[in-house]
């Protein structure tokens, strides 16, 4: 029987599924609902010391749907961090920990580029009883004039400096949530881990423009006729999140053994979660999936992950964490491996059953283009 329990950075979770920072963790009421439904941990919506400048608009979401099924596979938001006063959040943290003393509550925090502000928010959240901190260095929209979010996380030098400030005051585990809007995710990962942070969360949303309404000619979501770039999430970004988590996991394994990784991006099933864990994640986070399906989706996710584990005879998460990392290599090595396999087939005089050779550039035919493309696909 599969055991879904995990211990990460000393935090004991009944399962690896975490509510990601965002609307599903926006106050004590919904956080309590998440715990009641069985989520392994909850990260609150990002808080700051001064919420007075945080003013949200509506509509603030836009969704990309499949043409035939109407299924939502992409989601844009231009929502800001929490607009609730910091003191109210501290009361919420205490209330939640009183009601759920054995559950893991993580505070997502964001501040300006000021050491005293970061030290203060860390200390006050800890005093309110949170179990860990997640530094939001990754929100791709809103408050750029205050050098917050991805404006900070896109610069590894600044990110490392701020992380060092935080680690001076932190008495609980600290994760850093990274932006995917960079060329090499390994660079900010190394910066955060060099500073002493316990783990990485990846990824946040991808900066995007969802589309333009062809009737009104206005970009969406449209607010009083105008819009602004937002953050793209949902299952459409999962391949990008998987790639970046794989790259971060390799950095952790090679240079910072023992540090943790929490994967985020398009996770809507237990089978999605299994892929992130196979690529080195300790835990997985869900935000858009909850907004689409509700908090109760955790039950199906847990069942699916357990089914995957039972099928492969994995008794614990630890047994298959990072299992698939060994199967990544360079393109040059793929060429060598395939040439070696074909040579072995020829030596075995098995030409009739030898695997087909890929289409060379001069062999493509316009009238057969789709068929040739299908033949080269793995699934």
Short mmCIF file of C-alpha atoms in Angstrom, two decimals:
data_model
loop_
_atom_site.label_atom_id
_atom_site.label_comp_id
_atom_site.label_asym_id
_atom_site.label_seq_id
_atom_site.Cartn_x
_atom_site.Cartn_y
_atom_site.Cartn_z
CA UNK A 1 0.00 0.00 0.00
CA UNK A 2 1.49 3.32 -1.07
CA UNK A 3 2.44 5.78 1.68
CA UNK A 4 1.99 9.35 0.43
CA UNK A 5 3.50 11.00 3.51
CA UNK A 6 6.60 13.15 3.02
CA UNK A 7 9.04 14.96 5.29
CA UNK A 8 10.64 17.99 3.65
CA UNK A 9 13.04 20.31 5.46
CA UNK A 10 11.71 18.89 8.73
CA UNK A 11 8.09 19.57 7.77
CA UNK A 12 5.84 16.50 7.97
CA UNK A 13 3.08 16.42 5.35
CA UNK A 14 0.41 13.69 5.02
CA UNK A 15 0.85 13.90 1.24
CA UNK A 16 2.98 15.94 -1.20
CA UNK A 17 0.10 18.06 -2.53
CA UNK A 18 0.30 21.73 -1.51
CA UNK A 19 -2.04 24.62 -2.21
CA UNK A 20 0.15 27.10 -4.11
CA UNK A 21 0.20 30.76 -3.20
CA UNK A 22 -2.71 32.52 -4.87
CA UNK A 23 -6.49 32.87 -4.63
CA UNK A 24 -7.02 29.34 -3.13
CA UNK A 25 -5.14 30.50 -0.02
CA UNK A 26 -6.53 34.00 0.27
CA UNK A 27 -7.89 33.92 3.86
CA UNK A 28 -8.39 31.69 6.92
CA UNK A 29 -11.75 30.41 5.68
CA UNK A 30 -10.48 28.91 2.43
CA UNK A 31 -7.24 27.69 4.02
CA UNK A 32 -9.29 25.79 6.56
CA UNK A 33 -11.36 24.29 3.74
CA UNK A 34 -8.16 23.07 2.08
CA UNK A 35 -7.00 21.35 5.26
CA UNK A 36 -10.43 19.82 5.78
CA UNK A 37 -10.36 18.36 2.26
CA UNK A 38 -6.97 16.77 2.89
CA UNK A 39 -4.30 18.91 1.25
CA UNK A 40 -0.80 18.23 2.54
CA UNK A 41 0.01 21.89 3.20
CA UNK A 42 -1.17 25.37 2.28
CA UNK A 43 0.81 28.40 1.17
CA UNK A 44 -1.14 31.59 1.74
CA UNK A 45 -1.64 34.24 -0.90
CA UNK A 46 1.43 36.49 -0.90
CA UNK A 47 1.42 39.07 1.89
CA UNK A 48 3.38 42.30 2.38
CA UNK A 49 3.77 44.79 5.19
CA UNK A 50 1.82 47.51 3.39
CA UNK A 51 -1.24 46.33 1.47
CA UNK A 52 -2.65 49.81 0.96
CA UNK A 53 -1.11 50.08 -2.53
CA UNK A 54 -2.58 46.75 -3.64
CA UNK A 55 -5.76 47.46 -5.62
CA UNK A 56 -7.20 44.69 -7.80
CA UNK A 57 -9.41 45.16 -10.84
CA UNK A 58 -12.16 43.07 -12.42
CA UNK A 59 -12.26 41.16 -14.63
CA UNK A 60 -8.74 39.95 -13.91
CA UNK A 61 -8.75 36.46 -15.46
CA UNK A 62 -8.81 35.27 -19.04
CA UNK A 63 -9.01 31.64 -20.11
CA UNK A 64 -7.80 29.78 -23.19
CA UNK A 65 -10.20 27.03 -24.25
CA UNK A 66 -10.07 24.15 -26.71
CA UNK A 67 -12.15 24.97 -29.77
CA UNK A 68 -14.24 21.77 -29.77
CA UNK A 69 -14.47 20.65 -26.15
CA UNK A 70 -14.39 24.11 -24.51
CA UNK A 71 -11.88 22.66 -22.02
CA UNK A 72 -9.76 25.26 -20.24
CA UNK A 73 -6.07 24.55 -20.74
CA UNK A 74 -4.60 28.03 -20.27
CA UNK A 75 -5.36 30.70 -17.68
CA UNK A 76 -4.12 34.29 -17.47
CA UNK A 77 -4.38 36.42 -14.36
CA UNK A 78 -3.52 40.03 -13.66
CA UNK A 79 -4.29 39.62 -9.97
CA UNK A 80 -1.99 41.28 -7.45
CA UNK A 81 -0.77 40.00 -4.11
CA UNK A 82 -3.10 40.10 -1.11
CA UNK A 83 -4.95 43.35 -0.50
CA UNK A 84 -5.71 42.37 3.11
CA UNK A 85 -3.89 44.30 5.89
CA UNK A 86 -0.83 42.55 7.27
CA UNK A 87 -2.18 42.64 10.82
CA UNK A 88 -5.31 40.80 9.69
CA UNK A 89 -3.12 38.14 8.10
CA UNK A 90 -1.18 37.67 11.34
CA UNK A 91 -4.49 37.07 13.13
CA UNK A 92 -5.41 34.55 10.43
CA UNK A 93 -2.10 32.71 10.85
CA UNK A 94 -2.67 32.36 14.61
CA UNK A 95 -6.27 31.26 14.10
CA UNK A 96 -5.32 28.64 11.53
CA UNK A 97 -2.53 27.20 13.66
CA UNK A 98 -4.89 27.05 16.67
CA UNK A 99 -7.42 25.08 14.62
CA UNK A 100 -4.91 22.92 12.75
CA UNK A 101 -1.82 22.63 14.96
CA UNK A 102 -0.53 19.54 13.17
CA UNK A 103 -0.92 20.88 9.63
CA UNK A 104 1.71 22.80 7.68
CA UNK A 105 1.01 26.49 7.02
CA UNK A 106 3.50 28.38 4.85
CA UNK A 107 3.53 32.16 4.50
CA UNK A 108 4.29 33.56 1.06
CA UNK A 109 5.97 36.93 1.56
CA UNK A 110 7.07 39.73 -0.76
CA UNK A 111 8.72 43.01 0.01
CA UNK A 112 10.55 45.90 -1.54
CA UNK A 113 14.32 45.99 -1.91
CA UNK A 114 14.90 47.01 1.71
CA UNK A 115 16.64 44.86 4.31
CA UNK A 116 14.63 46.20 7.25
CA UNK A 117 11.33 45.37 5.51
CA UNK A 118 12.36 41.78 4.77
CA UNK A 119 13.65 41.25 8.30
CA UNK A 120 10.44 42.64 9.80
CA UNK A 121 8.06 40.55 7.71
CA UNK A 122 10.05 37.38 8.42
CA UNK A 123 10.10 37.97 12.15
CA UNK A 124 6.43 38.89 12.46
CA UNK A 125 5.23 35.92 10.38
CA UNK A 126 7.34 33.57 12.50
CA UNK A 127 5.95 35.06 15.69
CA UNK A 128 2.43 34.35 14.38
CA UNK A 129 3.29 30.65 14.15
CA UNK A 130 3.78 29.84 10.46
CA UNK A 131 5.72 26.65 9.79
CA UNK A 132 7.78 27.91 6.85
CA UNK A 133 8.27 30.84 4.50
CA UNK A 134 8.15 31.08 0.73
CA UNK A 135 9.78 34.17 -0.79
CA UNK A 136 7.82 35.44 -3.79
CA UNK A 137 10.56 36.48 -6.19
CA UNK A 138 8.49 35.64 -9.21
CA UNK A 139 5.15 37.41 -9.71
CA UNK A 140 5.41 38.66 -13.32
CA UNK A 141 2.99 41.58 -13.07
CA UNK A 142 1.99 44.33 -10.71
CA UNK A 143 4.10 46.58 -8.48
CA UNK A 144 7.21 46.64 -10.73
CA UNK A 145 7.80 50.24 -9.66
CA UNK A 146 8.45 48.88 -6.16
CA UNK A 147 11.00 46.34 -7.49
CA UNK A 148 8.95 43.47 -6.13
CA UNK A 149 8.31 39.97 -7.45
CA UNK A 150 10.01 38.97 -10.68
CA UNK A 151 11.63 42.41 -10.94
CA UNK A 152 13.78 41.15 -8.06
CA UNK A 153 13.93 37.47 -8.98
CA UNK A 154 15.21 38.08 -12.51
CA UNK A 155 18.47 39.44 -11.08
CA UNK A 156 20.46 36.65 -9.36
CA UNK A 157 22.70 39.12 -7.53
CA UNK A 158 19.79 40.98 -5.95
CA UNK A 159 17.96 37.72 -5.27
CA UNK A 160 20.98 36.30 -3.43
CA UNK A 161 21.41 39.47 -1.39
CA UNK A 162 17.76 39.48 -0.29
CA UNK A 163 17.86 35.77 0.51
CA UNK A 164 20.86 36.38 2.76
CA UNK A 165 18.90 39.07 4.59
CA UNK A 166 16.05 36.64 5.11
CA UNK A 167 18.30 33.84 6.34
CA UNK A 168 19.71 36.14 9.01
CA UNK A 169 16.27 36.26 10.62
CA UNK A 170 14.67 32.99 9.58
CA UNK A 171 14.11 30.29 12.19
CA UNK A 172 11.87 28.15 9.96
CA UNK A 173 12.48 26.57 6.54
CA UNK A 174 12.70 29.04 3.65
CA UNK A 175 11.77 28.29 0.04
CA UNK A 176 12.29 30.71 -2.85
CA UNK A 177 9.66 30.80 -5.60
CA UNK A 178 11.39 31.46 -8.92
CA UNK A 179 10.17 33.11 -12.09
CA UNK A 180 10.33 31.20 -15.39
CA UNK A 181 10.80 34.49 -17.24
CA UNK A 182 14.57 34.07 -17.37
CA UNK A 183 17.00 32.52 -19.83
CA UNK A 184 18.57 30.01 -17.43
CA UNK A 185 16.63 28.91 -14.34
CA UNK A 186 19.85 27.43 -12.90
CA UNK A 187 21.29 30.91 -12.21
CA UNK A 188 18.66 32.20 -9.74
CA UNK A 189 18.45 28.68 -8.26
CA UNK A 190 22.15 28.71 -7.41
CA UNK A 191 21.86 32.24 -6.03
CA UNK A 192 19.07 31.26 -3.62
CA UNK A 193 20.79 28.06 -2.52
CA UNK A 194 24.17 29.78 -2.06
CA UNK A 195 22.41 32.20 0.27
CA UNK A 196 21.40 29.26 2.45
CA UNK A 197 17.73 28.87 1.57
CA UNK A 198 16.36 25.40 2.23
CA UNK A 199 14.54 24.90 -1.03
CA UNK A 200 13.26 26.14 -4.38
CA UNK A 201 9.70 26.45 -5.65
CA UNK A 202 9.32 26.48 -9.45
CA UNK A 203 7.68 27.82 -11.43
CA UNK A 204 5.46 30.85 -11.15
CA UNK A 205 3.36 32.04 -14.07
CA UNK A 206 4.74 32.96 -17.49
CA UNK A 207 4.33 36.56 -18.60
CA UNK A 208 1.79 36.65 -21.40
CA UNK A 209 -0.94 38.35 -23.38
CA UNK A 210 -3.84 35.91 -23.62
CA UNK A 211 -5.33 37.29 -26.82
CA UNK A 212 -7.31 40.00 -28.56
CA UNK A 213 -11.08 39.95 -28.90
CA UNK A 214 -11.76 40.06 -32.64
CA UNK A 215 -15.15 41.73 -32.15
CA UNK A 216 -14.06 44.58 -29.88
CA UNK A 217 -10.38 44.60 -30.97
CA UNK A 218 -9.44 44.91 -27.27
CA UNK A 219 -6.88 42.71 -25.49
CA UNK A 220 -8.22 40.43 -22.76
CA UNK A 221 -8.93 40.57 -19.90
CA UNK A 222 -10.34 43.99 -20.70
CA UNK A 223 -10.77 46.56 -17.93
CA UNK A 224 -12.50 49.75 -19.06
CA UNK A 225 -11.27 48.98 -22.58
CA UNK A 226 -7.63 48.38 -21.64
CA UNK A 227 -5.43 45.54 -20.41
CA UNK A 228 -1.90 44.73 -19.22
CA UNK A 229 0.32 41.65 -19.58
CA UNK A 230 -0.36 39.00 -16.96
CA UNK A 231 0.73 35.59 -15.76
CA UNK A 232 -0.06 32.42 -17.76
CA UNK A 233 -0.83 29.19 -15.90
CA UNK A 234 -2.72 25.93 -16.38
CA UNK A 235 -1.89 22.63 -18.03
CA UNK A 236 -0.45 24.39 -21.09
CA UNK A 237 2.64 25.44 -19.10
CA UNK A 238 3.31 22.00 -17.60
CA UNK A 239 6.02 21.02 -20.13
CA UNK A 240 7.92 24.23 -19.35
CA UNK A 241 7.58 23.66 -15.62
CA UNK A 242 8.78 20.07 -15.97
CA UNK A 243 11.85 21.18 -17.92
CA UNK A 244 12.79 23.83 -15.38
CA UNK A 245 12.22 21.52 -12.42
CA UNK A 246 14.45 18.93 -14.10
CA UNK A 247 17.21 21.52 -14.51
CA UNK A 248 16.90 22.71 -10.92
CA UNK A 249 16.87 19.14 -9.61
CA UNK A 250 20.13 18.46 -11.43
CA UNK A 251 21.69 21.54 -9.82
CA UNK A 252 20.50 20.42 -6.39
CA UNK A 253 21.72 16.87 -6.89
CA UNK A 254 25.12 17.94 -8.18
CA UNK A 255 25.88 21.01 -6.09
CA UNK A 256 23.48 21.35 -3.15
CA UNK A 257 22.53 17.83 -1.99
CA UNK A 258 19.81 17.76 0.62
CA UNK A 259 18.02 20.92 -0.52
CA UNK A 260 14.39 20.61 -1.55
CA UNK A 261 12.31 21.33 -4.64
CA UNK A 262 8.57 22.02 -4.89
CA UNK A 263 7.16 21.75 -8.42
CA UNK A 264 4.39 23.97 -9.74
CA UNK A 265 2.82 24.42 -13.16
CA UNK A 266 -0.21 22.80 -14.72
CA UNK A 267 -0.68 20.00 -12.19
CA UNK A 268 -4.28 18.78 -12.38
CA UNK A 269 -3.97 15.08 -11.53
CA UNK A 270 -1.98 12.64 -9.46
CA UNK A 271 -0.35 11.43 -12.67
CA UNK A 272 0.87 14.98 -13.38
CA UNK A 273 2.28 15.07 -9.85
CA UNK A 274 4.10 11.77 -10.39
CA UNK A 275 5.97 13.28 -13.36
CA UNK A 276 7.26 16.18 -11.26
CA UNK A 277 8.39 13.83 -8.50
CA UNK A 278 10.12 11.57 -11.03
CA UNK A 279 12.06 14.65 -12.11
CA UNK A 280 13.27 15.44 -8.61
CA UNK A 281 10.50 17.32 -6.80
CA UNK A 282 9.82 16.62 -3.12
CA UNK A 283 6.35 18.19 -3.23
CA UNK A 284 3.95 19.59 -5.82
CA UNK A 285 1.77 22.69 -5.73
CA UNK A 286 -1.61 23.39 -7.30
CA UNK A 287 -3.34 26.74 -7.83
CA UNK A 288 -5.16 27.00 -11.18
CA UNK A 289 -6.35 23.40 -10.85
CA UNK A 290 -8.20 24.32 -7.65
CA UNK A 291 -9.72 27.35 -9.34
CA UNK A 292 -11.03 25.06 -12.10
CA UNK A 293 -12.09 22.02 -10.06
CA UNK A 294 -12.46 23.08 -6.41
CA UNK A 295 -10.66 21.97 -3.25
CA UNK A 296 -12.17 18.47 -3.42
CA UNK A 297 -9.96 17.57 -6.40
CA UNK A 298 -7.31 16.54 -3.88
CA UNK A 299 -9.13 13.26 -3.26
CA UNK A 300 -8.81 12.14 -6.88
CA UNK A 301 -5.23 13.40 -7.05
CA UNK A 302 -4.23 11.35 -4.02
CA UNK A 303 -5.93 8.27 -5.43
CA UNK A 304 -4.21 8.64 -8.79
CA UNK A 305 -0.77 9.11 -7.25
CA UNK A 306 -1.28 6.09 -5.02
CA UNK A 307 -2.44 4.04 -8.02
CA UNK A 308 0.71 5.01 -9.93
CA UNK A 309 2.87 4.03 -6.97
CA UNK A 310 1.12 0.69 -6.48
CA UNK A 311 1.44 -0.11 -10.19
CA UNK A 312 5.20 0.38 -10.03
CA UNK A 313 5.50 -1.11 -6.53
CA UNK A 314 6.79 2.13 -5.00
CA UNK A 315 5.98 2.16 -1.30
CA UNK A 316 7.02 5.75 -0.63
CA UNK A 317 7.58 9.04 -2.44
CA UNK A 318 11.26 8.82 -1.64
CA UNK A 319 11.61 5.61 -3.66
CA UNK A 320 10.88 7.29 -6.99
CA UNK A 321 11.86 10.92 -6.40
CA UNK A 322 14.26 11.84 -9.18
CA UNK A 323 14.12 8.37 -10.76
CA UNK A 324 13.82 9.72 -14.31
CA UNK A 325 16.63 12.29 -14.11
CA UNK A 326 19.18 9.69 -15.23
CA UNK A 327 17.48 9.45 -18.61
CA UNK A 328 18.38 12.99 -19.68
CA UNK A 329 21.50 13.51 -21.77
CA UNK A 330 22.81 15.61 -24.65
CA UNK A 331 21.60 15.47 -28.23
CA UNK A 332 25.08 14.31 -29.27
CA UNK A 333 24.74 11.36 -26.92
CA UNK A 334 21.31 10.53 -28.37
CA UNK A 335 22.90 10.38 -31.83
CA UNK A 336 25.64 8.07 -30.52
CA UNK A 337 23.14 5.80 -28.73
CA UNK A 338 20.93 5.47 -31.80
CA UNK A 339 23.87 4.81 -34.13
CA UNK A 340 25.16 2.16 -31.75
CA UNK A 341 21.75 0.46 -31.56
CA UNK A 342 21.38 0.39 -35.35
CA UNK A 343 24.88 -1.00 -35.77
CA UNK A 344 24.04 -3.78 -33.32
CA UNK A 345 20.88 -4.60 -35.30
CA UNK A 346 22.82 -4.80 -38.56
CA UNK A 347 25.37 -7.10 -36.94
CA UNK A 348 22.54 -9.34 -35.81
CA UNK A 349 21.36 -9.50 -39.42
CA UNK A 350 17.99 -8.18 -38.29
CA UNK A 351 17.55 -5.60 -41.02
CA UNK A 352 13.90 -6.47 -41.63
CA UNK A 353 12.90 -5.59 -38.08
CA UNK A 354 15.36 -2.78 -37.53
CA UNK A 355 13.83 0.45 -36.28
CA UNK A 356 12.98 2.98 -39.02
CA UNK A 357 15.46 5.73 -39.75
CA UNK A 358 14.18 9.28 -39.20
CA UNK A 359 13.22 11.41 -42.16
CA UNK A 360 16.24 13.29 -43.50
CA UNK A 361 15.71 16.90 -44.55
CA UNK A 362 15.77 16.03 -48.28
CA UNK A 363 13.11 13.31 -47.79
CA UNK A 364 10.26 15.53 -46.62
CA UNK A 365 7.32 15.68 -49.07
CA UNK A 366 4.61 18.33 -48.93
CA UNK A 367 1.85 15.87 -49.80
CA UNK A 368 2.98 13.54 -46.99
CA UNK A 369 4.02 16.13 -44.45
CA UNK A 370 1.43 15.30 -41.78
CA UNK A 371 1.97 11.54 -42.09
CA UNK A 372 5.73 11.96 -41.87
CA UNK A 373 5.35 14.20 -38.83
CA UNK A 374 3.11 11.65 -37.12
CA UNK A 375 5.63 8.88 -37.79
CA UNK A 376 8.33 10.83 -35.93
CA UNK A 377 6.20 11.50 -32.84
CA UNK A 378 6.71 9.46 -29.67
CA UNK A 379 3.05 9.50 -28.67
#
